[in-house]
Short mmCIF file of C-alpha atoms and ligand atoms in Angstrom, two decimals:
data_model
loop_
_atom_site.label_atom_id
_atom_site.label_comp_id
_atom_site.label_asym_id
_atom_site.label_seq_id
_atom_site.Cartn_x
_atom_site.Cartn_y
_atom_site.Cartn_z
CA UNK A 6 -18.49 -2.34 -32.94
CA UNK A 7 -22.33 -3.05 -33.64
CA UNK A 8 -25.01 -3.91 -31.73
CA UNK A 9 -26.78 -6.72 -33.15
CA UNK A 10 -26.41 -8.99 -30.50
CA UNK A 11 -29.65 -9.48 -28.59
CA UNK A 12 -28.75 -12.10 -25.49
CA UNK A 13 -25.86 -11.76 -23.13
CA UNK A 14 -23.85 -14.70 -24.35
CA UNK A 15 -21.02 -12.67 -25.27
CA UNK A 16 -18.93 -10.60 -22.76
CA UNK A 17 -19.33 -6.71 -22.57
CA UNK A 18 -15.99 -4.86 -22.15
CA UNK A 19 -15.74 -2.06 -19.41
CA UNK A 20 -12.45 -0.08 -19.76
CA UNK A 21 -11.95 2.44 -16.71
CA UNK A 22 -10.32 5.59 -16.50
CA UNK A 23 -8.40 5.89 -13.09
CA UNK A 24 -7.95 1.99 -13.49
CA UNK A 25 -5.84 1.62 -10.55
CA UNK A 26 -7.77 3.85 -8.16
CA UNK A 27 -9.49 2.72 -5.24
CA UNK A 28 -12.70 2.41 -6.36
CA UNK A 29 -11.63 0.36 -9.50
CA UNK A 30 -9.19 -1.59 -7.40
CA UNK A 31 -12.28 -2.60 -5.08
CA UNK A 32 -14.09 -3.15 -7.52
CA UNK A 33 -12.52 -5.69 -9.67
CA UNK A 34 -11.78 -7.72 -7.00
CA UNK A 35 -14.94 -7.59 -5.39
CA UNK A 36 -16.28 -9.06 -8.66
CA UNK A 37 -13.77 -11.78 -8.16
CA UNK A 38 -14.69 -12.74 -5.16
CA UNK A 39 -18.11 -13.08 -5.73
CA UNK A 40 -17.28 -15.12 -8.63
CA UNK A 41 -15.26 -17.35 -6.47
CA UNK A 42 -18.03 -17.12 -3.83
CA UNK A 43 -15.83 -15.66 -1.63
CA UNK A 44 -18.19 -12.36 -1.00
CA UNK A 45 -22.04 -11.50 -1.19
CA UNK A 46 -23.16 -9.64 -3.76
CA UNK A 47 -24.73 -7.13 -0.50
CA UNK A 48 -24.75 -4.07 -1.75
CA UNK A 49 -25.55 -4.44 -5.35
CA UNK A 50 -29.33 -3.61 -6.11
CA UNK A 51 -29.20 -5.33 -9.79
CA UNK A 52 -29.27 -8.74 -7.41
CA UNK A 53 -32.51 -7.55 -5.66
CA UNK A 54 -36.53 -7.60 -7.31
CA UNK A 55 -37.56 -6.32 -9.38
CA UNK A 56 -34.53 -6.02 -11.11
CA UNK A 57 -33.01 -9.42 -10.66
CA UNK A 58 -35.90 -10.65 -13.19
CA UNK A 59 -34.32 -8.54 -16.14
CA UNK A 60 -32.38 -10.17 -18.43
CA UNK A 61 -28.61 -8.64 -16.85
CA UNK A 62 -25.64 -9.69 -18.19
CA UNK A 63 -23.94 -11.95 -15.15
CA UNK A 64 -20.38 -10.69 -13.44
CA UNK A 65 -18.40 -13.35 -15.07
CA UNK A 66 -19.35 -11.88 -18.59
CA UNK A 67 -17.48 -8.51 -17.69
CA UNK A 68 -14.47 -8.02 -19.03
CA UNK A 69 -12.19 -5.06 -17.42
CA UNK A 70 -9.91 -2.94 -18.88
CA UNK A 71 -8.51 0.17 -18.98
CA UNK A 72 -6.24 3.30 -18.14
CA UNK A 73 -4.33 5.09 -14.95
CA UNK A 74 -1.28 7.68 -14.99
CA UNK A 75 0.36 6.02 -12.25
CA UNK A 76 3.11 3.52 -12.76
CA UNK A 77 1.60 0.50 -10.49
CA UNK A 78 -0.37 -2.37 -10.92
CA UNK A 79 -3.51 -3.76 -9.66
CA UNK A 80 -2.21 -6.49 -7.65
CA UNK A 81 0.42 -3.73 -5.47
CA UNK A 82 -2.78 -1.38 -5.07
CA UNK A 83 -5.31 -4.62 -3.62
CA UNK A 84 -2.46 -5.13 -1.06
CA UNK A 85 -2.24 -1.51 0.01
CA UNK A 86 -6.32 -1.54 0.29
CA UNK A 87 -5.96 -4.89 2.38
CA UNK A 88 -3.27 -3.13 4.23
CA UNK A 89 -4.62 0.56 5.04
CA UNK A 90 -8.31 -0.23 5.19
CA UNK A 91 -8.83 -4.02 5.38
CA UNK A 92 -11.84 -4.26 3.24
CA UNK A 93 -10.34 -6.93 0.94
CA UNK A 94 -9.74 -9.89 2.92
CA UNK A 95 -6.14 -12.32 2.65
CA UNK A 96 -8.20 -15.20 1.69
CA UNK A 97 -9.67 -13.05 -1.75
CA UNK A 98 -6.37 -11.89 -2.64
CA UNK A 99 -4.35 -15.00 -2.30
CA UNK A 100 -7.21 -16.61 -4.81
CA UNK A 101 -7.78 -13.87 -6.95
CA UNK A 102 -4.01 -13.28 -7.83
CA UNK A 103 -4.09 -14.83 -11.36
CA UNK A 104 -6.88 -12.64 -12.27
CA UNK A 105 -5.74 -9.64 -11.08
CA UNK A 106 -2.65 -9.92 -13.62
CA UNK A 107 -4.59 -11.57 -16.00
CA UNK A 108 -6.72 -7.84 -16.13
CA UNK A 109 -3.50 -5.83 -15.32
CA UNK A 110 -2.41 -6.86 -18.36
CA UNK A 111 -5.35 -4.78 -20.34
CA UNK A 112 -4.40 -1.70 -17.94
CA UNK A 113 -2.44 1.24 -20.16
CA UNK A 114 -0.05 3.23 -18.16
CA UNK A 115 -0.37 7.01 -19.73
CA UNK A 116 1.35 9.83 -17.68
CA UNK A 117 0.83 12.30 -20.41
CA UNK A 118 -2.88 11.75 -19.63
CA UNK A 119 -2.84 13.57 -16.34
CA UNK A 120 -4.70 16.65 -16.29
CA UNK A 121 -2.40 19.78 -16.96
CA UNK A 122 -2.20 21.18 -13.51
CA UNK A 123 -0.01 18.11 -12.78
CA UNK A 124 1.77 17.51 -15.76
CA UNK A 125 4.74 19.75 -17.09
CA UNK A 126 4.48 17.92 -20.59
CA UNK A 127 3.36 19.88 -23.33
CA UNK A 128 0.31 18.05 -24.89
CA UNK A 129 -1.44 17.63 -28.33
CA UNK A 130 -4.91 16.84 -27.23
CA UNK A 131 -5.43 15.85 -31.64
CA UNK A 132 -2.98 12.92 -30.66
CA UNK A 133 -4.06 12.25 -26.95
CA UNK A 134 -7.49 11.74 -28.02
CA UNK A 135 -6.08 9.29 -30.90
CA UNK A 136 -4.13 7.66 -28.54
CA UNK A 137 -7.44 7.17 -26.25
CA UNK A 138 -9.32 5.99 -29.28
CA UNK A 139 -6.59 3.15 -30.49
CA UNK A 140 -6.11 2.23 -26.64
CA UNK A 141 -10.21 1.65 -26.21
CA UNK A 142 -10.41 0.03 -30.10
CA UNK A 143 -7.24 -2.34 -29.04
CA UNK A 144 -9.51 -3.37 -26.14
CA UNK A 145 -12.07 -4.24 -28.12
CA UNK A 146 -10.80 -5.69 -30.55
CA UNK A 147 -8.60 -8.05 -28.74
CA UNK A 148 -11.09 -9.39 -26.51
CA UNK A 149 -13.76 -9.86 -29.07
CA UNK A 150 -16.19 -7.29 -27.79
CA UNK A 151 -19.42 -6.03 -29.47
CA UNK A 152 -19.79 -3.33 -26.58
CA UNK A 153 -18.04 -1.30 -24.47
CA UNK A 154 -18.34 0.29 -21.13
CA UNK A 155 -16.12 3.56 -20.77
CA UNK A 156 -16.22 4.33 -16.77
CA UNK A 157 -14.58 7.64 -15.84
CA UNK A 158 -13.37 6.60 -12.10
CA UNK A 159 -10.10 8.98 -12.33
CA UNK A 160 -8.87 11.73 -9.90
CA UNK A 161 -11.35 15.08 -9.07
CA UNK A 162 -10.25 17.96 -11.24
CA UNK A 163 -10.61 21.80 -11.51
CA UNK A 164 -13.40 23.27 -12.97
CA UNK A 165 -13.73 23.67 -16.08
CA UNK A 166 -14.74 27.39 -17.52
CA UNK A 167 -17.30 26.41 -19.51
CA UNK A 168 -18.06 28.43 -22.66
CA UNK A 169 -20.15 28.68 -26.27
CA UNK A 170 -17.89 26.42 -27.73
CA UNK A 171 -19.04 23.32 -25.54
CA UNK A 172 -22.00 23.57 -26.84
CA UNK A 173 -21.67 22.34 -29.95
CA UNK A 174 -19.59 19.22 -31.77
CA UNK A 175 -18.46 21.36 -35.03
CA UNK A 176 -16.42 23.88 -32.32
CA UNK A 177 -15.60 21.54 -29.81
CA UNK A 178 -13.69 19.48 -32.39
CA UNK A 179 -12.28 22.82 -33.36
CA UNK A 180 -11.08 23.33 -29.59
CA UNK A 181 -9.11 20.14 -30.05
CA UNK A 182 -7.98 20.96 -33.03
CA UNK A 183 -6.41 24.01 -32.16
CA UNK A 184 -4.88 22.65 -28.70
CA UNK A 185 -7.09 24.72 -26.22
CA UNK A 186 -6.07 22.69 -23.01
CA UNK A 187 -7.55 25.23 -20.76
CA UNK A 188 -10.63 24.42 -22.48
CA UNK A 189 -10.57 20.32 -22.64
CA UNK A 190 -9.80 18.33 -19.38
CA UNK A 191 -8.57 14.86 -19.68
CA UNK A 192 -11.89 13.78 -18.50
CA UNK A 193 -13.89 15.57 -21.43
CA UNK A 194 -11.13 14.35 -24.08
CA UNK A 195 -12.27 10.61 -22.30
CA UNK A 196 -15.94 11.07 -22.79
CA UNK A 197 -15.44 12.79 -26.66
CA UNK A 198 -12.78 9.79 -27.56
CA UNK A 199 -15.17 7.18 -25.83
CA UNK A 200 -18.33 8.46 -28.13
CA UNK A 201 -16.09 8.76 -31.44
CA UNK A 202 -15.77 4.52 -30.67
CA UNK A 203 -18.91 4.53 -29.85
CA UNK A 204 -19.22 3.35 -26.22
CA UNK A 205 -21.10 4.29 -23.42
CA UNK A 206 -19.70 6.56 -20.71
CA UNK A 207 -20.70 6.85 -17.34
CA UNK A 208 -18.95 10.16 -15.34
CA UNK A 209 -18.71 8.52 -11.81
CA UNK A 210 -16.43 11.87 -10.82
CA UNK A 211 -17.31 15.32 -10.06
CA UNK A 212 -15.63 16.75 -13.61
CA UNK A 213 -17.13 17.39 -16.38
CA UNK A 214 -17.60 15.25 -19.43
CA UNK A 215 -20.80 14.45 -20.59
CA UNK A 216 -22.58 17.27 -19.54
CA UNK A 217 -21.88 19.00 -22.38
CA UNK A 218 -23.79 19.66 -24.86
CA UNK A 219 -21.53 19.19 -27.50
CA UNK A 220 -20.68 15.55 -26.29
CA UNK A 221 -24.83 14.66 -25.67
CA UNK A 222 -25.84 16.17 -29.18
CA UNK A 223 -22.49 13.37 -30.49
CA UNK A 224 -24.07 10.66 -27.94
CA UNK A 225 -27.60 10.96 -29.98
CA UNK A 226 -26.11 11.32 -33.58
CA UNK A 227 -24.47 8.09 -32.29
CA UNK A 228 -27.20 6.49 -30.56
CA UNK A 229 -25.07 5.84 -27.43
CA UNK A 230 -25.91 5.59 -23.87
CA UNK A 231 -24.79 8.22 -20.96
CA UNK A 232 -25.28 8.54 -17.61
CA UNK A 233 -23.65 10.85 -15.15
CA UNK A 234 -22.06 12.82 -12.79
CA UNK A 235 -20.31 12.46 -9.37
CA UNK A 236 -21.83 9.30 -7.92
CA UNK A 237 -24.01 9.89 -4.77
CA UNK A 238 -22.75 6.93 -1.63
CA UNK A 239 -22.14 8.81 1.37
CA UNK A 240 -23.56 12.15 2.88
CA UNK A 241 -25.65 13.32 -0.07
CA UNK A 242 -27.40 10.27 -0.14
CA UNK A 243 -28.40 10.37 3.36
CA UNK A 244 -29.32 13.94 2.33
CA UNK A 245 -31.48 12.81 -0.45
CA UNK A 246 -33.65 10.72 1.33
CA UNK A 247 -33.68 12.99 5.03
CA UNK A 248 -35.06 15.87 3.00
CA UNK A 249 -38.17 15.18 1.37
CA UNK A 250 -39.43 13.93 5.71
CA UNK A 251 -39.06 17.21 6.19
CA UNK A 252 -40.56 18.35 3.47
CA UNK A 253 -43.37 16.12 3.66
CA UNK A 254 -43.75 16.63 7.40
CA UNK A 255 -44.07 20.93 6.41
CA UNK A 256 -41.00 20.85 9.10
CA UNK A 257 -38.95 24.00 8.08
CA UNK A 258 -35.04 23.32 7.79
CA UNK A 259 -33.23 26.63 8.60
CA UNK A 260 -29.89 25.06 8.41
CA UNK A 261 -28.15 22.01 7.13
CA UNK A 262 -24.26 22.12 7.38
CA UNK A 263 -22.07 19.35 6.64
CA UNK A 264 -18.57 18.39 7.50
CA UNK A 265 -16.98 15.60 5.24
CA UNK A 266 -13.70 13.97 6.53
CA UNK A 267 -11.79 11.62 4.35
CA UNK A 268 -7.95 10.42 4.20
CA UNK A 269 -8.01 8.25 0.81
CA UNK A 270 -6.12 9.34 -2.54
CA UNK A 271 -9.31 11.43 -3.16
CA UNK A 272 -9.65 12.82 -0.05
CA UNK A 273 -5.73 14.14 -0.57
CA UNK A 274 -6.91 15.21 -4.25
CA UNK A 275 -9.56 16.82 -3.05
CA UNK A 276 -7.84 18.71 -0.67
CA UNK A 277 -6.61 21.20 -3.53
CA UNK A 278 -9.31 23.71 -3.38
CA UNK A 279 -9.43 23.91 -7.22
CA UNK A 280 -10.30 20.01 -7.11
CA UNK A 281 -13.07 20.35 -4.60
CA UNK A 282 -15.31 23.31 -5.96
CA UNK A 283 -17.63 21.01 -8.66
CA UNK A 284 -18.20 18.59 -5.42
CA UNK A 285 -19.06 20.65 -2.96
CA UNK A 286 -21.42 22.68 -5.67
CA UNK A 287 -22.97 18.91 -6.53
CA UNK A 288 -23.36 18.57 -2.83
CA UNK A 289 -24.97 21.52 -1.81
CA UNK A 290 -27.41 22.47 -4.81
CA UNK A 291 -29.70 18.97 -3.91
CA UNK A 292 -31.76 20.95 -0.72
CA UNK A 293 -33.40 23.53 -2.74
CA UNK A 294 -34.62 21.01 -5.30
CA UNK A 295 -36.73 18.76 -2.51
CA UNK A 296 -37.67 21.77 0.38
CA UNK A 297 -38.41 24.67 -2.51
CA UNK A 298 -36.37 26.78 -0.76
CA UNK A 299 -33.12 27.39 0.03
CA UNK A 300 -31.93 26.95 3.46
CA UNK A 301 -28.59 28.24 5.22
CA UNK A 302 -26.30 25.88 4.03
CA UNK A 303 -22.76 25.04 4.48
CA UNK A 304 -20.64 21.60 3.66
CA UNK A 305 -17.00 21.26 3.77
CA UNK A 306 -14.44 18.52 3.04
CA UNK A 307 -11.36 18.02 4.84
CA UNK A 308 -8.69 15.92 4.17
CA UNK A 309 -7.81 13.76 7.28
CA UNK A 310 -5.46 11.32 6.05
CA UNK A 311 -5.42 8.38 9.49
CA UNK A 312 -8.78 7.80 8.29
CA UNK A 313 -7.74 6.08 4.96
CA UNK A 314 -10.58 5.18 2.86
CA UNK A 315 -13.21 5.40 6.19
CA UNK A 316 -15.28 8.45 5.57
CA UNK A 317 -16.84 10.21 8.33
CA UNK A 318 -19.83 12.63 7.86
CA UNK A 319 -21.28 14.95 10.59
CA UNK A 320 -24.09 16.93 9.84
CA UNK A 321 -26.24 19.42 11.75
CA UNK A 322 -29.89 19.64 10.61
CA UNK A 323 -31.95 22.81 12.26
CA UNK A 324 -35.43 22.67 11.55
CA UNK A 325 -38.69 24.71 12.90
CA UNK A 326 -42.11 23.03 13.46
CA UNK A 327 -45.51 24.41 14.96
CA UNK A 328 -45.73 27.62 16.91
CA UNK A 329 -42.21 28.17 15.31
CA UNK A 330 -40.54 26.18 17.82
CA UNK A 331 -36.52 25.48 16.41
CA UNK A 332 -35.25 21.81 16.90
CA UNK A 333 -31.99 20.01 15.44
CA UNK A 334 -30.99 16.88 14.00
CA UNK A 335 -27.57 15.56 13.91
CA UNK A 336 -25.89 12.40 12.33
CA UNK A 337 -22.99 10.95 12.29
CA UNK A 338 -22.25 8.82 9.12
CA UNK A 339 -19.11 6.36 8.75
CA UNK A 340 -18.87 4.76 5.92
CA UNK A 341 -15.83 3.21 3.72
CA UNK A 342 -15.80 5.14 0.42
CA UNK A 343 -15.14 2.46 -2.22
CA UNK A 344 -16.99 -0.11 -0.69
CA UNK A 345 -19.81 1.97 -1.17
CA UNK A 346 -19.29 2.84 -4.12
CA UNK A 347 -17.68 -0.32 -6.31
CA UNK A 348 -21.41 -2.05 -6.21
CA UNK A 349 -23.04 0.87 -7.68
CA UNK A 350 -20.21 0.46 -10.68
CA UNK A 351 -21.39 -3.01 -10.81
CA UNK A 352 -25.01 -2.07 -10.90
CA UNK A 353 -24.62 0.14 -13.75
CA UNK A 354 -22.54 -1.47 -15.73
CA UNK A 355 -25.35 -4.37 -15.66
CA UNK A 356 -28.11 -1.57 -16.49
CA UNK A 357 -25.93 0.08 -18.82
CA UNK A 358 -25.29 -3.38 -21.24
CA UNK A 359 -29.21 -4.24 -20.36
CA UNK A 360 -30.44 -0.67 -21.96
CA UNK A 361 -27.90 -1.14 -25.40
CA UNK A 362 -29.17 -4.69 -26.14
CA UNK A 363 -32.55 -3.15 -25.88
CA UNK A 364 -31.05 -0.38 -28.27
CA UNK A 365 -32.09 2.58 -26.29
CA UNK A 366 -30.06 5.78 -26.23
CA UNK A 367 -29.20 8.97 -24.91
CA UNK A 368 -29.12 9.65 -21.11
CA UNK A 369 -29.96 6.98 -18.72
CA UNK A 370 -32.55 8.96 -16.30
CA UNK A 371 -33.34 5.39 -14.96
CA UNK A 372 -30.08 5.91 -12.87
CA UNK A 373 -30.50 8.96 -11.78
CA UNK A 374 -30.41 7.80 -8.01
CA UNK A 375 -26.27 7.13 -8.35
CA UNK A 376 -25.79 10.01 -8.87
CA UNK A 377 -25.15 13.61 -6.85
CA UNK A 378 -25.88 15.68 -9.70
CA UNK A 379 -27.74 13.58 -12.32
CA UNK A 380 -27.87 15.01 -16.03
CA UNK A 381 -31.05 16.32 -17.36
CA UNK A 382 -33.17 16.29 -14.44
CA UNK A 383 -33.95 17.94 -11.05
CA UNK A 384 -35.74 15.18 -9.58
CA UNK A 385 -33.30 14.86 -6.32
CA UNK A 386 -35.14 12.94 -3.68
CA UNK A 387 -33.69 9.77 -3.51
CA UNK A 388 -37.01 7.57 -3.03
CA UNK A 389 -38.11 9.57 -6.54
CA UNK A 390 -35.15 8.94 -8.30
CA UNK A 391 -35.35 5.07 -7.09
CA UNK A 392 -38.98 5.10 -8.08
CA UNK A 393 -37.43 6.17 -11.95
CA UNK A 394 -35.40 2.06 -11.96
CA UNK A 395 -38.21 0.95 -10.20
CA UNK A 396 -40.90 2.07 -12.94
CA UNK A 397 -38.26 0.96 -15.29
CA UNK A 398 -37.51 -2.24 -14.72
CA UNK A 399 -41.45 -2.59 -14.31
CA UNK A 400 -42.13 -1.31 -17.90
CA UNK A 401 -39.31 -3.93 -19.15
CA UNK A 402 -40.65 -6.72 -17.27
CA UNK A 403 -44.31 -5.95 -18.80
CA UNK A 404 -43.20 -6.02 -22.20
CA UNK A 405 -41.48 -9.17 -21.78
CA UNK A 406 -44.54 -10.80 -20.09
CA UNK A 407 -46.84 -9.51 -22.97
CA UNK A 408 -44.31 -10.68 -25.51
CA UNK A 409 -44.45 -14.25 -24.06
CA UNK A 410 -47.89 -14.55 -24.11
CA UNK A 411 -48.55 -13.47 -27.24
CA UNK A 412 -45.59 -16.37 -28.35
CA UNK A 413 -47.91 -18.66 -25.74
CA UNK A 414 -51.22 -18.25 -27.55
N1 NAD B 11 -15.79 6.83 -3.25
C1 NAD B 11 -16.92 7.44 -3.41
O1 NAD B 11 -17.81 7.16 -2.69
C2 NAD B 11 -17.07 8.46 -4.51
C3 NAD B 11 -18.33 9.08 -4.68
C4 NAD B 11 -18.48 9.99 -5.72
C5 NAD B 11 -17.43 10.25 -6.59
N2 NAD B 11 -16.23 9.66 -6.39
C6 NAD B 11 -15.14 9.99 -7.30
O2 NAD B 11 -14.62 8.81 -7.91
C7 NAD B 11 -13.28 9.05 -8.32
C8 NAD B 11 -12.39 7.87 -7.92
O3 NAD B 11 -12.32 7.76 -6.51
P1 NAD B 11 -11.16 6.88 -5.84
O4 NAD B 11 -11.43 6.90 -4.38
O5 NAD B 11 -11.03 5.60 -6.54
O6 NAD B 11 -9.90 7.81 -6.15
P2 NAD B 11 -8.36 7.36 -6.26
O7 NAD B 11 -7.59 8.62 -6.08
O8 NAD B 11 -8.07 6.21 -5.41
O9 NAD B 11 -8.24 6.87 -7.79
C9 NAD B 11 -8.15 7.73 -8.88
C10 NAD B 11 -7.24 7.08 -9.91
O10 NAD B 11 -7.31 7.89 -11.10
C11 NAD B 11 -5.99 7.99 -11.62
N3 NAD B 11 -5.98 9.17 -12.49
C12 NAD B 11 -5.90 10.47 -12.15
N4 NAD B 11 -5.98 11.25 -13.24
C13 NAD B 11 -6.10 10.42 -14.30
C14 NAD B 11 -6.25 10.63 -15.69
N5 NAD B 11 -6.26 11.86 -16.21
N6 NAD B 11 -6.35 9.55 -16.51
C15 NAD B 11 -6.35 8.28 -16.00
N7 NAD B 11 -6.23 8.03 -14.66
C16 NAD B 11 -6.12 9.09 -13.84
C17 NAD B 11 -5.12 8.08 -10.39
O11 NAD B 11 -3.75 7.78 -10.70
C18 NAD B 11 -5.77 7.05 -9.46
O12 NAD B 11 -5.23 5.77 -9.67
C19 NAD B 11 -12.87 10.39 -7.69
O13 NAD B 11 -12.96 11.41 -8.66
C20 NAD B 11 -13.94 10.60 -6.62
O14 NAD B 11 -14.17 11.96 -6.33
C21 NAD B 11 -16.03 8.76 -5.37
#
């Protein structure tokens, strides 16, 4: 793959991990309905100004593939969406039926790829990540593409116990080499395979992939793009942006706790305890960041499954103002997970292609705002980390002006 090309008339390949998941589910065919002007693009901020002035690639030029564990198929998972939570609609699926097989079709099926705690197989990471490498290359190659998208969208997993050897490439390949699954999660095999074909990988999930050294020191010898982790749609967002009015208001918060309720696949994932400890870390360390101090603070997710994919937040804000005098906030937030989430995918995928035809690399700090805990940066106010796009976009649009004046005069 190269990256010579310079205008979006070509198609940019985005192969997902967790392919048949919820998210990815609702997001593929969200993009076809769109396309079919079925649905709005609401929700997607790549179709608002500034950034609707950059040069994106359109929806129609994306081409999805990718990878799940599960024997299914995309078509059998929009029906249970349309079924259990109703956010796809019968008109969308009866049109978009051709499609969705038509993209099923680039979907691998690996059960060996499921992270060890649910899989009794024993595994040679050496050959999964080959097999990872040949599946993404296939993709490529077979649908003509100069660049692709790797999008980790797969199941929460334990934590990883991170140690010396992450930190650099020479003994994480050893790591792989000598079959230290405790050591490598599916996900980080993912991000290392997608970076050895030189893609770009975006960690939508809690795990860990890209945060490693090891794998951003490969990114940069590589010049590829990154951005990452755990994308931010629901309670942390509203966190993110409630925070810094308190700060900014010198109203001191004495408590925030949070309850999270969900009854989706990843709510049920989630459940596990050893699944849940990265998100509820990436969810609580984002008040001490905006207040500069770190208030009682409690958040919890339960799995309650009659709520399907409808996520329900309650959270209990207790704050002091003048002559110490202790009020509370509370909110209620009910939201459906991968609707809120798919147009972010969308978003990013646009900025993503946008950023490697302007051959920039390394992590994407422009995006920090999608994310709960974004790499390489403590900014975590939401209105700051929208201010980083903002300014972005800005800085591309002013080069592009100046360039077409100076081909004007
Ligand atoms: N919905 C949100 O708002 C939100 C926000 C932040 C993060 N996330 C994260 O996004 C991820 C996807 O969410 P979802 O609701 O679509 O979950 P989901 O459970 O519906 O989908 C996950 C998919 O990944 C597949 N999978 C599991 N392990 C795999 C592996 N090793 N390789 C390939 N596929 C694998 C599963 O079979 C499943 O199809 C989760 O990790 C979730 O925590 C979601």
């Amino acid at each position: 793959m190269n990256s010579s090309i310079l205008s979006y008339e070509r198609n940019v390949g985005v192969w997902v991990i967790g392919a048949l998941g919820d998210i990815t589910t609702t997001l593929i065919c969200g993009k076809l309905a769109i396309q079919h002007q079925l649905a709005s693009s609401t929700g997607m901020i790549s179709e608002t100004h500034p950034f609707n002035e950059l040069d994106l690639i359109p929806l129609s030029s994306i081409v999805f593939g990718g990878i799940d564990i599960k024997h299914s198929c995309l078509s059998e998972q929009a029906e249970h969406l349309y079924r259990d939570s109703r956010t796809i609609s019968r008109e969308t699926l009866d049109t978009i039926g051709d499609d969705l097989d038509q993209i099923n079709d680039q979907i691998s099926i690996v059960p060996e790829l499921a992270c060890k705690e649910n899989s009794s197989v024993k595994r040679s990471l050496s050959s999964l990540t080959t097999k990872i490498r040949t599946l993404i290359r296939t993709f490529a190659d077979s649908n003509n593409l100069n660049h692709v998208i790797v999008i980790n969208l797969s199941s929460a997993e334990p934590k990883v116990n991170l140690s010396q050897a992450h930190d650099s490439i020479e003994r994480f390949a050893a790591l792989i080499e000598n079959n230290e699954t405790d050591l490598i999660t599916p996900s980080i095999l993912y991000a290392y395979a997608a970076f050895m074909e030189n893609c770009s990988f975006i960690e939508f999930t809690p795990n860990t992939s890209v945060e490693l050294p090891a794998l951003q020191d490969l990114a940069k010898k590589r010049k590829l793009l990154y951005a990452g982790s755990d994308g931010k749609t629901g309670e942390t967002l509203l966190k993110t942006a409630l925070a810094p009015m308190f700060a900014n208001r010198n109203l001191k918060v004495l408590s925030w706790e949070g309850t999270n309720m969900l009854g989706n696949n990843d709510g049920k994932t989630l459940d596990i305890p050893a699944n849940k400890q990265k998100k509820l870390e990436n969810k609580g360390n984002v008040l001490h960041d905006i207040l500069g101090y770190e208030p009682h603070s409690g958040v919890s997710i339960n799995y309650v499954p009659s709520l399907g994919d409808w996520k329900t937040a309650w959270d209990l804000i207790h704050f002091e103002g003048f002559l110490n005098v202790k009020m509370s906030m509370q909110f209620t937030w009910q939201g459906c997970d991968s609707i809120l989430a798919a147009p972010l995918i969308l978003d990013m995928i646009r900025f993503n292609d946008f950023a490697w035809r302007n051959k920039e690399f390394g992590v994407m700090h422009q995006l920090s705002s999608f994310f709960k805990n974004p790499i390489s940066t403590r900014v975590m106010a939401f209105e700051a980390q929208f201010e980083l796009l903002r300014s972005y976009a800005e800085k591309h649009l002013a080069s592009k002006q100046s360039k077409n004046n100076i081909a004007n005069t």
